[in-house]
Amino acid sequence: MKKVLIVDDSLISRRMIRQLVSNFNFDIEEAKNGREALEKIHSSNFDIIFLDLLMPDMDGIEVLKNLNQSKRTEKVVVISADIQQTTKARCMELGAVAFLNKPPKEEEFVNVIKQLI
Amino acid sequence: MVFTNIHLDIFQEMINIGVGRAANLLNSLSGKHVSLSVPSIKLFDYKNLINELESISKSDNLSCVLLIFSGEISGSSCLIFPTEQASKLVLAFTGIQTDDLDFDEIQAETLSEIGNIVLNSLVGSIANNFGISLNYSIPLYVTGNLNQVLSSEISSNQNGLILYARTHFKIESLDIEGDFLFLCKLESVPFIIQ
Amino acid sequence: MNIDIAHFELFNAVPIGVCIIDKDFRILFWNKQLEIWTNLNFENLSGKKLTEVFSHLNQPKYIVPISSVLDGGPPVVFSTQLHKNFFPSFLPNAQPRLLHTTVSNWKCKLNDEILGIISAEDYTYLSYRIKEHKRMRDQALQEVELRKKAEEELRESERKLRQLNATKDKFFSIIAHDLKNPIGAFKNVLELLYSDFESFTKEDILQFIEPLQESATQLYSLLENLLLWARTQTRSLQISPIEFNITDLVLQNISLLKLTADNKQVELSTDLPERLLVFADINSITTVLRNLITNAIKFTYPNGRVLVSVKEKDAFAEVCVEDTGIGMSKDTIDKLFRIDVHHTTLGTANEKGTGLGLIVCKEFVEANGGSIWVESEEGKGSKFFFTIPLSNKN
């Protein structure tokens, strides 16, 4: 079974993403900020990470930088409210495999996951 | 009527989404990357307005863009800047370097557009989230101290609820802070809680 | 579309530009004011897509917010500073007309269709007035600033003048004092001789007048320096710069003072370039050189040394008169070039000074565009430096 991690400071966002992910048979874990996410990532093997950008106590960009540096192979899907092209380009440059606008549309979201598995 | 952390969490997400859209529009307007963040968000009632907005309540020189709406939720939303912050914000978009920080009508007009973009994104995000459509006024530009700026809102909404978010714009090397207020009338509060 | 355009005719009576579009951006109405501002007639625009007529409106910064208004969203504003040409419109002088444009929506009650209302206000004259107002304000501020500066300068020069005046008063009282003693001596001797001339022997008289000779020499050189100084002050001093070889001038003066140095058994030597052309007044520079070399000999003990050297430094010739004499304390150095402090030191053979020599030197060097300064240590000797501009023909 594939393991996924949902990283978002907002409870409601985590729930929303969890709901979308529940269409698949995944083992789901959650983290409330970048720091917590990195702890979980480095002690376990995830296949996909759903990552928010704006979070207190280490934001998503920092998480991407860290994963980049430690040469991790998890596939990162950024889900952010900051929909500027410049932001998206920065995330892709840091190794994200997809960028979804918040709130994610179900169809788009499912398409991205299908491509990843 | 009780507000829980869940309510605040939902508001925070709505505001984040609105702010993200605003950043995107401001980016396409200025051609510059805009970092917009909302470091703090609060809910309080009108009686505490002055106490809660301590940082801006003492200034006599505020610039405010105001959008009044009605429909399933009625009230108004506004973006308030101390004038020197407003000047900096306009500067970031016009690129006109000026050391005099007095704020003339043309600068105010530009602030109206920028403020309008931010307000529309924020209010639009809230309305979207509730799945409602609202009627809006043409954006207004007001100056003065906090009481003058909000006088008509305060007198007509004595018992309403205020959603407050401090917004932080970063455009290139300029750091600008402003306050976003979403004031809704008492009769709209049950709708929101639901 | 079944809205009667006649309803919109009302907008032909308002002084703002009004354009009405449907959900597909098709132009339903274009009022008279817009016709005047843009030179485009409603007839030609009717039914066309706004984004086809004005292709720049396809840019995301226009199409995204306008679409959101047509979807029932809040009104949007396009300000004149950020959008020069929402509707391209020009003034008679070819400058763009500044149109403050608002896009809002209106739900038609007949069929619930949402229409976009684009209204444009002319901000051109407001903008001109503000610019003009700011220009006038800046000008006024600048004038005030200039006047303030002028007043400041006036006060400063008044302060300097007052100080200068006080300095001169002090100077004259010092000079008067210096004159009083030797002339007092003359007076006493003359009175004595006159009252009882017959009773003195030739030897007595000789004894009386002998010290007067030295006093007279002293008085004469004091008056000579005073006169030179007075010329620098009244600007009657003629500074006529010419081009000459500074080495030649130094050598001439050395040869004139050689005897004085020999008498005191002081070695007088030089370290000079073969040729260094300067541009200065030869008379005043001669006075300076003679003064400095005489001083150096005066304050050096027998078997000491005086060295005159010339070096090229930037655009100047730097002349240095160095001695192995008694040197000076820092306190003394500070008083050297000041006219409001009386300072004179006896030479190593009790030679007397006037206290005016260096003051005259300073005036002369500065009148020639140079500067003068001193380095000295008590007991070890002194170095007097002065500079004069080089000729550009070197």
Short mmCIF file of C-alpha atoms in Angstrom, two decimals, chain B residues 25 28-29 67 90 93-94 96 98 100 102 104-107 109-114 116-117 119-121 123-124 133-134 136-139, chain C residues 60-61 64-65 68 71-83 98-105 107 123 126-127 130 134 137-138:
data_model
loop_
_atom_site.label_atom_id
_atom_site.label_comp_id
_atom_site.label_asym_id
_atom_site.label_seq_id
_atom_site.Cartn_x
_atom_site.Cartn_y
_atom_site.Cartn_z
CA LEU B 25 -3.44 39.63 -9.67
CA SER B 28 0.29 40.36 -13.21
CA LEU B 29 -0.35 44.07 -12.66
CA LEU B 67 -16.23 47.86 -0.06
CA VAL B 90 1.67 52.76 -4.38
CA PHE B 93 3.48 49.63 -8.30
CA THR B 94 4.17 52.95 -9.98
CA ILE B 96 7.81 56.59 -9.06
CA THR B 98 9.37 60.39 -4.41
CA ASP B 100 7.61 63.42 -0.15
CA ASP B 102 2.12 63.24 1.13
CA ASP B 104 -2.50 63.14 -3.22
CA GLU B 105 -5.69 62.20 -5.06
CA ILE B 106 -3.84 60.43 -7.85
CA GLN B 107 -1.95 58.27 -5.40
CA GLU B 109 -6.77 56.59 -6.85
CA THR B 110 -3.96 54.08 -7.39
CA LEU B 111 -4.33 52.79 -3.83
CA SER B 112 -8.05 52.33 -4.54
CA GLU B 113 -7.22 50.00 -7.39
CA ILE B 114 -4.67 47.99 -5.41
CA ASN B 116 -9.82 46.93 -4.48
CA ILE B 117 -7.92 43.95 -5.91
CA LEU B 119 -10.53 43.30 -1.05
CA ASN B 120 -12.24 41.66 -4.01
CA SER B 121 -10.05 38.59 -3.70
CA VAL B 123 -14.37 38.99 -0.05
CA GLY B 124 -14.72 36.90 -3.20
CA SER B 133 -23.30 35.87 -4.40
CA LEU B 134 -23.42 39.36 -2.95
CA TYR B 136 -21.32 45.22 -3.94
CA SER B 137 -20.87 48.97 -3.84
CA ILE B 138 -18.28 50.76 -5.92
CA PRO B 139 -15.10 50.83 -3.79
CA PRO C 60 -4.66 38.82 -17.80
CA LYS C 61 -4.55 42.05 -15.80
CA VAL C 64 -9.33 38.20 -15.38
CA PRO C 65 -10.88 40.95 -13.22
CA SER C 68 -14.96 38.04 -12.48
CA ASP C 71 -19.58 36.44 -13.07
CA GLY C 72 -21.25 38.55 -10.39
CA GLY C 73 -18.09 39.55 -8.52
CA PRO C 74 -17.40 42.92 -6.91
CA PRO C 75 -16.59 45.99 -9.05
CA VAL C 76 -13.01 46.55 -10.14
CA VAL C 77 -11.06 49.78 -10.54
CA PHE C 78 -8.39 50.62 -13.11
CA SER C 79 -6.41 53.60 -11.96
CA THR C 80 -4.75 56.17 -14.21
CA GLN C 81 -1.24 55.64 -12.89
CA LEU C 82 -1.23 51.92 -13.61
CA HIS C 83 -3.31 51.91 -16.81
CA LEU C 98 -6.11 59.84 -18.03
CA LEU C 99 -9.25 57.81 -17.59
CA HIS C 100 -10.12 56.40 -14.20
CA THR C 101 -12.16 53.35 -15.15
CA THR C 102 -14.52 51.27 -13.05
CA VAL C 103 -16.14 48.03 -14.15
CA SER C 104 -19.22 46.95 -12.25
CA ASN C 105 -22.15 44.72 -13.02
CA LYS C 107 -28.46 42.52 -13.22
CA TYR C 123 -8.73 62.52 -14.26
CA LEU C 126 -7.03 66.70 -11.69
CA SER C 127 -3.67 65.11 -12.35
CA ILE C 130 -1.89 68.17 -8.61
CA LYS C 134 3.28 70.15 -6.29
CA ARG C 137 4.95 73.98 -3.63
CA ASP C 138 8.39 72.53 -4.39
#
